[in-house]
Every structure is written in C-alpha cells, then in structure tokens.
Coordinates of C-alpha atoms and ligand atoms in Angstrom, one line a residue:
X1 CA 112.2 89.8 44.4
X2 CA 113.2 87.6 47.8
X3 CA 115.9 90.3 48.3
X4 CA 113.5 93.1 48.4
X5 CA 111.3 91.9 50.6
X6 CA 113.9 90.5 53.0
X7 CA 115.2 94.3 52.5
X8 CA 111.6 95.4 53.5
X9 CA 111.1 93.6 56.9
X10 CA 114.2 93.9 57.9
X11 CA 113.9 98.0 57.6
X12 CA 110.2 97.3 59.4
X13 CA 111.7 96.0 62.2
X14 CA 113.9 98.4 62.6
X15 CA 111.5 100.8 62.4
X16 CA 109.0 99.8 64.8
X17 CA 112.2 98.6 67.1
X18 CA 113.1 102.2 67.0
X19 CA 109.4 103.4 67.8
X20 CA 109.0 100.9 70.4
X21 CA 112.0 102.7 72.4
X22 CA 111.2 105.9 71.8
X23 CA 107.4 105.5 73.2
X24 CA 108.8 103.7 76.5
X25 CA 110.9 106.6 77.0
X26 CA 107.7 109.0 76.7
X27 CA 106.0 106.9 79.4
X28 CA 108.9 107.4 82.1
X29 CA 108.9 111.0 80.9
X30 CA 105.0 111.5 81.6
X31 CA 105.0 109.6 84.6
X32 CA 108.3 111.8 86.0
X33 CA 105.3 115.2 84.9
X34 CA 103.4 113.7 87.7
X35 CA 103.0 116.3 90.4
X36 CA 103.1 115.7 94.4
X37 CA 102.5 119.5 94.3
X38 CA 99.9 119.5 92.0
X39 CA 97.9 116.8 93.5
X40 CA 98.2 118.6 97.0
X41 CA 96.4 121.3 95.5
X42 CA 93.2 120.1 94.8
X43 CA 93.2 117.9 97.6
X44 CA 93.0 121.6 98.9
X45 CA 90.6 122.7 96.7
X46 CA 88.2 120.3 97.8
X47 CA 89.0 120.5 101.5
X48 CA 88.4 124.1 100.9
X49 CA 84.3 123.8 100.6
X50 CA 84.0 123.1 104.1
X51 CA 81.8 120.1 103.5
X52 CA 81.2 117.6 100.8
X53 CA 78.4 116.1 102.8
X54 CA 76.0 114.7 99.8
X55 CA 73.0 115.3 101.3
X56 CA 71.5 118.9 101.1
X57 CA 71.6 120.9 104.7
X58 CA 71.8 124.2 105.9
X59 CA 75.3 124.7 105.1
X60 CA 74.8 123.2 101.8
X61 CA 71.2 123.8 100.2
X62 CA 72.2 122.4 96.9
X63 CA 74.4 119.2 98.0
X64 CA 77.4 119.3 96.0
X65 CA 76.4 121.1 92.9
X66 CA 79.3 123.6 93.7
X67 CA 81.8 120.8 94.0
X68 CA 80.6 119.1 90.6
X69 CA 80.6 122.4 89.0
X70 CA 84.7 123.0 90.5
X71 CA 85.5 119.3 88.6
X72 CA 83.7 120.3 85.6
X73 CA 86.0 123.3 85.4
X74 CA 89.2 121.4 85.8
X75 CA 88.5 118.7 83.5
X76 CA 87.1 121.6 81.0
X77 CA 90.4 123.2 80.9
X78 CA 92.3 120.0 80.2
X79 CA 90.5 119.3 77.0
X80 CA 87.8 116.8 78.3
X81 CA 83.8 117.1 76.8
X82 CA 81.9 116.9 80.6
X83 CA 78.3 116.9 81.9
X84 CA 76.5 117.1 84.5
X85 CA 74.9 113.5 85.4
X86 CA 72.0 114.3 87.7
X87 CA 70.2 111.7 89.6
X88 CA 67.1 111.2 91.8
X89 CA 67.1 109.7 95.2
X90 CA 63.6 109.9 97.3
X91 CA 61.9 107.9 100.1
X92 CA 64.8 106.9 101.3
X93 CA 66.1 106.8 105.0
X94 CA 70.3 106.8 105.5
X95 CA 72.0 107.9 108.7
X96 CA 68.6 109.0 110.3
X97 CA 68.0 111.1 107.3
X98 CA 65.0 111.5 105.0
X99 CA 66.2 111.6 101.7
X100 CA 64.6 113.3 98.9
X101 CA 67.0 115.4 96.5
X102 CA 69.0 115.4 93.1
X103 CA 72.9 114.0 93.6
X104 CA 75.4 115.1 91.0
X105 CA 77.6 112.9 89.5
X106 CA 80.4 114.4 86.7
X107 CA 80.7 112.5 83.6
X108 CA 84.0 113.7 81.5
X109 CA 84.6 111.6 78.0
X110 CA 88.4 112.1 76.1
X111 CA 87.8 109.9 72.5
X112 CA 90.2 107.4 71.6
X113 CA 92.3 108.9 68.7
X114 CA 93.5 105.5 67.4
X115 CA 90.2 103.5 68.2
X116 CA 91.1 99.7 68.6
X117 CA 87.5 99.2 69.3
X118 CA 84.7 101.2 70.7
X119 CA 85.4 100.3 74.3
X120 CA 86.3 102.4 77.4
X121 CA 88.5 102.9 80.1
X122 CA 87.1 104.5 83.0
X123 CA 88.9 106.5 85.9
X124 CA 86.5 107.1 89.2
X125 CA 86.4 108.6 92.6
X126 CA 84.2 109.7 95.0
X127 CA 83.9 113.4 95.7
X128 CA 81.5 113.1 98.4
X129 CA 82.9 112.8 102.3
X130 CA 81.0 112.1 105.3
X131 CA 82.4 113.1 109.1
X132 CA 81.0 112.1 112.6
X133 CA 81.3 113.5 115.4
X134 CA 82.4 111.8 119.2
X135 CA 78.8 110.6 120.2
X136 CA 78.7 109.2 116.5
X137 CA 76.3 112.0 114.8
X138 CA 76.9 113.0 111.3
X139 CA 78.3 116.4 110.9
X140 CA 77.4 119.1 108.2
X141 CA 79.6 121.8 109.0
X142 CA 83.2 120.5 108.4
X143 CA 83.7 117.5 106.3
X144 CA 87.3 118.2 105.1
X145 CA 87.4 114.7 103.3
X146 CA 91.3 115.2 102.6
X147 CA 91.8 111.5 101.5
X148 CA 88.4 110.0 101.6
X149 CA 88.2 111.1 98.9
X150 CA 89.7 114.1 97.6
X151 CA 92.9 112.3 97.1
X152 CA 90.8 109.5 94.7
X153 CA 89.5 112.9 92.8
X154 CA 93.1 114.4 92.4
X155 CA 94.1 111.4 91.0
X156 CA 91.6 111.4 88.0
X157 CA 92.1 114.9 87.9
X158 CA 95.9 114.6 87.3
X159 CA 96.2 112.0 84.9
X160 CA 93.7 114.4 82.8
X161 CA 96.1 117.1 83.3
X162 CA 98.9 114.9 81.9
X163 CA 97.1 113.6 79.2
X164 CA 96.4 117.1 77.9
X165 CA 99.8 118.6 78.2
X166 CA 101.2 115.6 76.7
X167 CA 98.2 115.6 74.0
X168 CA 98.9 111.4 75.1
X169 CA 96.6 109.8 71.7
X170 CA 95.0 106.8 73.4
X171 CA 93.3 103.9 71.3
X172 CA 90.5 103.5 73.7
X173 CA 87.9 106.2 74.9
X174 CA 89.1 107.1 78.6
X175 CA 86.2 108.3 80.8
X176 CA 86.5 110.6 84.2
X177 CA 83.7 110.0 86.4
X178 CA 83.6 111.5 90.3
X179 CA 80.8 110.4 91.8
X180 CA 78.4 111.9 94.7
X181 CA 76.5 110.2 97.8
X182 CA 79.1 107.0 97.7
X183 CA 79.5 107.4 101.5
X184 CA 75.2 106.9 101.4
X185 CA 75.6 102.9 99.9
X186 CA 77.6 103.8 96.5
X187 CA 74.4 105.5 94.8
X188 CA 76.6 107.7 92.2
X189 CA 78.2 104.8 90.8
X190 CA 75.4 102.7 91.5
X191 CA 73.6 105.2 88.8
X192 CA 76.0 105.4 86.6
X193 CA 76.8 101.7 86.4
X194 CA 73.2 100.8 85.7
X195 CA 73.1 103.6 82.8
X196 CA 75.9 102.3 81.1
X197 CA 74.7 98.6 81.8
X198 CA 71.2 99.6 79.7
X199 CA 73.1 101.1 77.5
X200 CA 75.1 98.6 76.2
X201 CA 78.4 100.4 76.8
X202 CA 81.8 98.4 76.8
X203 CA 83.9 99.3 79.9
X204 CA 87.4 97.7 79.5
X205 CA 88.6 98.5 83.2
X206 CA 87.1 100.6 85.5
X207 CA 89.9 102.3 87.8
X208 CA 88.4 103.2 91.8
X209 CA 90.9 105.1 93.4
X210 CA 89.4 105.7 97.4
X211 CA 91.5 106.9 100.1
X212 CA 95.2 107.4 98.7
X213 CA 97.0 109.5 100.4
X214 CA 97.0 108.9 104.1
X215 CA 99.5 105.5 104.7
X216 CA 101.2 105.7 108.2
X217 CA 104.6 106.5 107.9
X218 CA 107.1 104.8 105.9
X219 CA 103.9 102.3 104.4
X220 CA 104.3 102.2 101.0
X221 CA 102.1 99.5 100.6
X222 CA 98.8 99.8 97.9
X223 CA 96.3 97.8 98.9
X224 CA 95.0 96.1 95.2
X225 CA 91.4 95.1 96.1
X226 CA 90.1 92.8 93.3
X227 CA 87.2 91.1 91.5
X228 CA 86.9 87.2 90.2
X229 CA 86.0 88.4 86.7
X230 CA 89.5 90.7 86.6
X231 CA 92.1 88.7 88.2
X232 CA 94.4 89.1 85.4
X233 CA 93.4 92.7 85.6
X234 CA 94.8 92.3 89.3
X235 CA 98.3 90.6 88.5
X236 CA 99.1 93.5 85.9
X237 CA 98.4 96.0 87.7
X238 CA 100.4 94.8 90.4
X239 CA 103.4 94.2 88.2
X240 CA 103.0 97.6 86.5
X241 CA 102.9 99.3 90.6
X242 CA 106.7 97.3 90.5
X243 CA 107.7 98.8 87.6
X244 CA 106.6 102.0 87.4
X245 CA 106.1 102.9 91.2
X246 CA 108.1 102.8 94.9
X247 CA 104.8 101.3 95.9
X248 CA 104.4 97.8 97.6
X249 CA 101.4 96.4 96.1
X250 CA 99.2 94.6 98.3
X251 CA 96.6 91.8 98.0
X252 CA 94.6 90.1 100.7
X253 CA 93.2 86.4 100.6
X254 CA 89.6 86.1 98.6
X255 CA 87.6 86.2 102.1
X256 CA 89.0 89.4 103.3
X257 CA 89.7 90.7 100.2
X258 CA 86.0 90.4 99.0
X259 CA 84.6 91.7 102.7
X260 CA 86.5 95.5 101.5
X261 CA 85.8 95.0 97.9
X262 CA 82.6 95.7 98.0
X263 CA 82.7 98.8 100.0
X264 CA 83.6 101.6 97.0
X265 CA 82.4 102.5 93.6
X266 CA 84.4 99.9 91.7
X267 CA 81.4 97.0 93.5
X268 CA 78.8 98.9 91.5
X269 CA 80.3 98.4 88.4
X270 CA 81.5 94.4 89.5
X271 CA 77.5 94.1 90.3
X272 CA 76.8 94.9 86.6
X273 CA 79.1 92.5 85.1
X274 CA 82.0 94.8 84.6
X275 CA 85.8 94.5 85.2
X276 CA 87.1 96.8 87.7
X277 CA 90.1 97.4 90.7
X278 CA 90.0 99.6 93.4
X279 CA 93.3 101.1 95.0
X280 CA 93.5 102.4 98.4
X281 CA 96.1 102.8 101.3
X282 CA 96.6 99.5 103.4
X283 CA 96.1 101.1 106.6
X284 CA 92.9 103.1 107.7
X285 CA 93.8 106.7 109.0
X286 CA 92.4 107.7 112.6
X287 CA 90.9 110.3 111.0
X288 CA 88.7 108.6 109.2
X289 CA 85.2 109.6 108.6
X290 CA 85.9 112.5 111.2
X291 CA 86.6 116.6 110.6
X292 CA 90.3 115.7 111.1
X293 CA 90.7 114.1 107.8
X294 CA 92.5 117.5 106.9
X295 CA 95.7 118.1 103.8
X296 CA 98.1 118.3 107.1
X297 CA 97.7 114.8 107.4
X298 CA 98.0 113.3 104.2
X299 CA 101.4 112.6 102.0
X300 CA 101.9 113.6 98.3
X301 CA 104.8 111.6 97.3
X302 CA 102.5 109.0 98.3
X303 CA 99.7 110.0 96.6
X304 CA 101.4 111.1 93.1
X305 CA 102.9 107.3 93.5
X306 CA 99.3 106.4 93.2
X307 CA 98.4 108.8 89.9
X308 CA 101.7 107.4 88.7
X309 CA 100.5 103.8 88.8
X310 CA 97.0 105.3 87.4
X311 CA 98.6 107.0 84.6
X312 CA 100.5 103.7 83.8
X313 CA 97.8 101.2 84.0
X314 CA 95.6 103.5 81.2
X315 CA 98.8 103.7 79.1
X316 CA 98.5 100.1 79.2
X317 CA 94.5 99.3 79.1
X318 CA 94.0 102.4 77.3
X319 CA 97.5 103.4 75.1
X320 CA 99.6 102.0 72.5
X321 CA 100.5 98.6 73.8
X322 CA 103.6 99.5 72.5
X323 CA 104.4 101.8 75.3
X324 CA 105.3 98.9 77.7
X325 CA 106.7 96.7 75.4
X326 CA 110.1 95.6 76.7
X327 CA 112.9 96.0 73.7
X328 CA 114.0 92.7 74.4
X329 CA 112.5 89.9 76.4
X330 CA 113.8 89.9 80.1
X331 CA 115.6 87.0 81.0
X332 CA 113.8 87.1 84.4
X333 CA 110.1 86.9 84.7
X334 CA 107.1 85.5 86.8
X335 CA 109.1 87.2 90.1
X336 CA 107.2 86.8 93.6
X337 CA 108.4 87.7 97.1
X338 CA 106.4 86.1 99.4
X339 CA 105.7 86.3 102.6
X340 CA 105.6 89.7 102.1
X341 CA 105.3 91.4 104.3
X342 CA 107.8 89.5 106.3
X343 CA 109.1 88.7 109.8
X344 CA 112.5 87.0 108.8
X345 CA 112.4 84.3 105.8
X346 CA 111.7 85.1 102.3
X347 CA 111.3 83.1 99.2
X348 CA 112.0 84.3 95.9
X349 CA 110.5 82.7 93.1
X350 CA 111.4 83.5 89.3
X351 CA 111.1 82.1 86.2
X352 CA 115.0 82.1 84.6
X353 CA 114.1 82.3 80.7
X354 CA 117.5 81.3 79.8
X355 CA 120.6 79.9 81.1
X356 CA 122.7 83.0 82.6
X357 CA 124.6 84.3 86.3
X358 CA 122.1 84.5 88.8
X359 CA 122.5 87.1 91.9
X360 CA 120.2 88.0 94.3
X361 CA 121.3 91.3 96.6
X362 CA 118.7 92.9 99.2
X363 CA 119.2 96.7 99.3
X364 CA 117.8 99.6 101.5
X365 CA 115.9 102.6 99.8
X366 CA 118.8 105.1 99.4
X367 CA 120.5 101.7 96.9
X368 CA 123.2 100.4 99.5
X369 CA 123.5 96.7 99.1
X370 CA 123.2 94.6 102.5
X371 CA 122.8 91.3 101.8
X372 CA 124.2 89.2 98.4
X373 CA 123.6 85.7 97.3
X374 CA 125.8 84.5 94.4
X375 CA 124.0 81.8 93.1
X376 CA 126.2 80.9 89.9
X377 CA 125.5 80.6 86.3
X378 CA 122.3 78.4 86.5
X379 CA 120.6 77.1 83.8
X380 CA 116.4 78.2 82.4
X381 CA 114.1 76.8 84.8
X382 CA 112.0 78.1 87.4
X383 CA 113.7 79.0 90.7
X384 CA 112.5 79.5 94.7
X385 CA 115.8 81.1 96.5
X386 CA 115.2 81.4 100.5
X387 CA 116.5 84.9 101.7
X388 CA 117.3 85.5 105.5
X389 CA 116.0 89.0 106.4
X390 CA 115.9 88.6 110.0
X391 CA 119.2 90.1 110.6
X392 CA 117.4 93.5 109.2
X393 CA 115.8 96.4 111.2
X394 CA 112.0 96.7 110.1
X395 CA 111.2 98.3 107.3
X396 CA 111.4 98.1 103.0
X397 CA 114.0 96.6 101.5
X398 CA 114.4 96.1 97.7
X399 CA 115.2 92.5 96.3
X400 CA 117.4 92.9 92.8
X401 CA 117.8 89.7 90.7
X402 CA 120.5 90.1 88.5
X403 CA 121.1 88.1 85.5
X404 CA 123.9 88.7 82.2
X405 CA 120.6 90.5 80.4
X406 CA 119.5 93.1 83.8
X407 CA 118.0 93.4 86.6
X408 CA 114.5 93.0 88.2
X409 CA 113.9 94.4 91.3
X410 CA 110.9 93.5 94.1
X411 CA 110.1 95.5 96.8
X412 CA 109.8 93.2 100.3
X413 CA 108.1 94.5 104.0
X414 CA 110.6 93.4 106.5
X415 CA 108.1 93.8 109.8
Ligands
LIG1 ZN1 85.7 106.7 100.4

C-alpha cells in the first residue's frame, strides 16, 4: 500500500514537472509571435482617421464613433464578445469648449476558461488624442496621436491577437477596454471605473498602457508608474520587464512618481479602490500633443517590447501560474542594480540562496563581455558587490551574475 502511493507521487511530480516545462516554453514562444510589424499597423490605422479629437466638430460630427467601431472590428475577429459603452457628458466647459455629447468607450470581455475565481484582468488605453497648435489652440483637423495613444491601443489590440491564434486558456476573465475623452480629465475611464465600482466587479490588475512607442534613441527604459495599494503589483512587473523584455524598467520616488500617476486612466480605477499600473516611455516626445506625433516618429521594436511585457504580466495575473514557474529554484534572487541609471559606480545586491561560484561580468548589447569580477565560491547570504562603470562610454550595459546553477542578468543605464 506505502509502495503504491510513493509510486503515485512520484509519477505526479513527474508529470506536472514535465507540464511545468512545456508551458514555460509556450510563453517564450507567444511572446517571440509578438509583432513590431503588426503593432505598426494599427498604430497606422488610427493615425489614418485624421483626428481622434473626442469632442464632436466639423471634421468629426459623431466624435469617435468611427474609431470605436474600427476596435470593435478588430477585437471581433480575434474572438472577443464587445460593446459599445456609451456615456453622457453635458454642461461642461474643457479647453474653451462647451461640452454636451455621447463619448464612446469599447468594452471587449474573453471568459476565463479555467476560472480560479470570478475576477478580472483588465487591459486599457486611450484612443482619443488631442493636438495644439503654436499659439496653443486645440486643433480638429489633424490629430495623428501616433503614440499618445495609438501605440497604448495597439498594445491591447495585440495581446488579443495572440491570445486568439494561440487559443491561450486563461483562469481569469481578461477585459479590453479603449477609452474616449481621456485627454478631457480621464472621463472614459472615469465612467467605466465608477460602473464597475457599483457593480461590484472584482478587477485583479488593471493594465494602462499611454504613450509607448516614442523613447529617444537608444532609451529602453519603461517608466512603471505605480499605486500604494499595488506595490507588489509594481516589483513583479518590473521583474517580469527583466525577464521577458530588453526593457529597463523604471520607477521614480513616491513624490514624483504620484505627481504623473495620476495623469492616465489607470488613476480612475486607483480613485475607486482598484489595483492598477500604468506603463509609458521615460522621456516625453517633442511631439507631444502636437500634429507631429505621426508613425515616422515612433519605434516598433520598442513598442512590441512593451506588448511583450503586456502579454507576460496577463500570463502571470491572468494564466496558469504555472507558466512562470521556474523548473528549479534559482540560486540567485532578490537582484537590484542601483543607481541606475548611473554615472560611474554601481552596486549589485543579490540574495545567494546557496553556497556556489559567484561572477559578476558587465556586457554590451550585441553579448561581448567588458568587465569581470570573480568573486569566488562564496557562501548563502545576501550580497552588495560595487561595480566600476566609469571606464564605459554611455549607454546600456547588461549585468550577468553567474553562479554553478545559471545566470541572472540586469540591465544598468550607464549615463
Ligand atoms: Zn495619453
């Protein structure tokens, strides 16, 4: 009888052991189906109505009915139930404007298959875009929005794309939402966060993706805005943008950080008590909020980075949790690079779970090694190694800590 069931586990584990490896290698394969090409397009798509200016005028009577209807289409064909989410807004003044019209936010629901619970996981972006001219006056006529924030909308649009060809079976119920008049004070996800606030809906995470595609050159940084209720929320999804990504993730200090946090989507659903993040590019474009915020100026790699660190966080909030499940527990964890960026000195900090060969090696992008540190076999505790980079021309640099189990590798801004 003891046999047996010894016999029994032991084939379990194997099993699920076996199951484990073969989901982690789905992920890398799903994420490697994300398209720089494929993003670019509907970045183009939406540049392609001229304007996405909210409110109605005479280049656009209805507002942006036709570009609600465009993402109804899209997430249509990848498999996903939508509606239409109208909303009211009247006697109301913004930008000189008298306001009195419907807005049109799209709602797009994908069931869990697996439910764990009857929670969601909700993917947002702004489709509206706003442009001023020189003396400061609000244009209608051409409001190209490129990455504010056609590049958030190709994001959730891509991840729906991949979850359909991959028919991906998720255990929570994964939401699209693109939202109108956010360039007005937030007002689609301000409408849609008080809904689901009344109605009692569980939102997991709520994922804000505004203005990803436009980094200056060479910036691979993502700036991670975040919210007190979801700092966990905050340090995953900065570990998953080192595993999964060639992003830098970037976080600023609670004053500054909280000053930009409030100024997308994600803050309506924060106001309401939900967990959220918002991703962006760390730098501003000069073309923001102007008619030159145009497809010529933006950069795909960049951007189908960002869907790639989109599509891994909802495999982890929203898939199997066995998709990210090491096989084996890394020897190295709890890794920080700080400061980062950086002007000369580093310090690497890491947690050594057991005793093993530590060496630390800085290498440029294209894998060359240009700086090692053989520290020895040292012994399980937690470590803060001081790296040089000063002798280094500006720029990012990879940090590889190598132990007898693997590597882990940081990414560090030499400035
Ligand atoms: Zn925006």
């Amino acid at each position: 009888m003891k046999k047996t069931a010894l016999l029994l586990i032991i084939v379990c584990a194997s099993i699920s052991g076996a199951l484990r490896a073969q989901n982690q290698t789905d992920l890398s394969e799903i994420l490697n189906q994300i398209s720089a090409d494929s993003v670019y397009a509907t970045v183009q798509d939406l540049q392609n109505f001229g304007s996405r200016l909210a409110v109605q005028n005479e280049n656009n009577p209805d507002g942006n009915r036709d570009v609600a209807d465009y993402i109804i289409q899209r997430l249509e064909r990848y498999g996903v139930t939508t509606e239409l989410d109208s909303f009211a807004v009247g006697n109301t003044v913004a930008y000189g404007l008298w306001i009195d019209q419907w807005f049109y936010n799209v709602k797009g629901v994908l069931p869990a298959d697996n439910p764990i619970d009857d929670s969601i996981v909700l993917v947002g972006a702004h489709m509206d875009a706003i442009a001023f001219n020189s003396n400061n006056y609000y244009v209608t006529a051409q409001v190209p929005g490129a990455d504010d924030n056609a590049s958030g909308v190709a994001v959730m649009l891509e991840l729906a794309r991949i979850c359909h060809a991959n028919k991906i079976q998720f255990s929570r119920n994964i939401h699209f939402m693109a939202y109108d008049a956010e360039e007005f004070g937030l007002w689609g996800s301000e409408a849609d966060a008080y809904k689901r606030s009344k109605a009692g809906d569980k939102i997991a995470l709520m994922m804000n993706n505004d203005m990803v595609s436009n980094p200056p050159d060479g910036d691979w940084r993502l700036l991670l805005r975040w919210y007190d209720n979801a700092v966990d929320v905050l340090m995953r999804a900065s570990s998953i943008c080192e595993q999964y990504t060639d992003l830098l993730p970037v976080t600023l200090p609670d004053s500054e950080n909280m000053l930009r946090a409030t100024r997308s989507d994600s803050y309506s659903y924060y106001e309401y008590g939900f967990r959220a993040t918002y991703a962006s590019e760390y730098t501003y474009p000069s073309t923001y909020h102007t008619a030159y915020d145009v497809t010529d100026s933006c950069n795909y790699a960049y951007l189908a980075e960002v869907a790639r660190y989109n599509m891994a966080m909802l495999a982890t909030y929203a898939g199997s949790v066995s998709w990210i499940i090491p096989e084996e527990p890394p020897t190295v964890t709890t890794t920080h690079v700080y400061p980062n960026p950086t002007c000369g000195k580093v310090t690497v900090q890491f947690l050594l779970e057991q005793n093993s060969p530590v060496g630390i090696s800085v290498l440029d992008l294209s894998g060359r090694t240009l700086l090692h540190y053989d520290n020895g076999i040292q012994s399980a505790g937690i470590y803060h190694s001081e790296l040089d980079l000063s002798v280094l021309s500006a720029g990012l640099y990879l940090c590889q800590i190598r132990t007898d189990k693997g590597v882990e590798t940081l990414k560090v801004l030499r400035r």
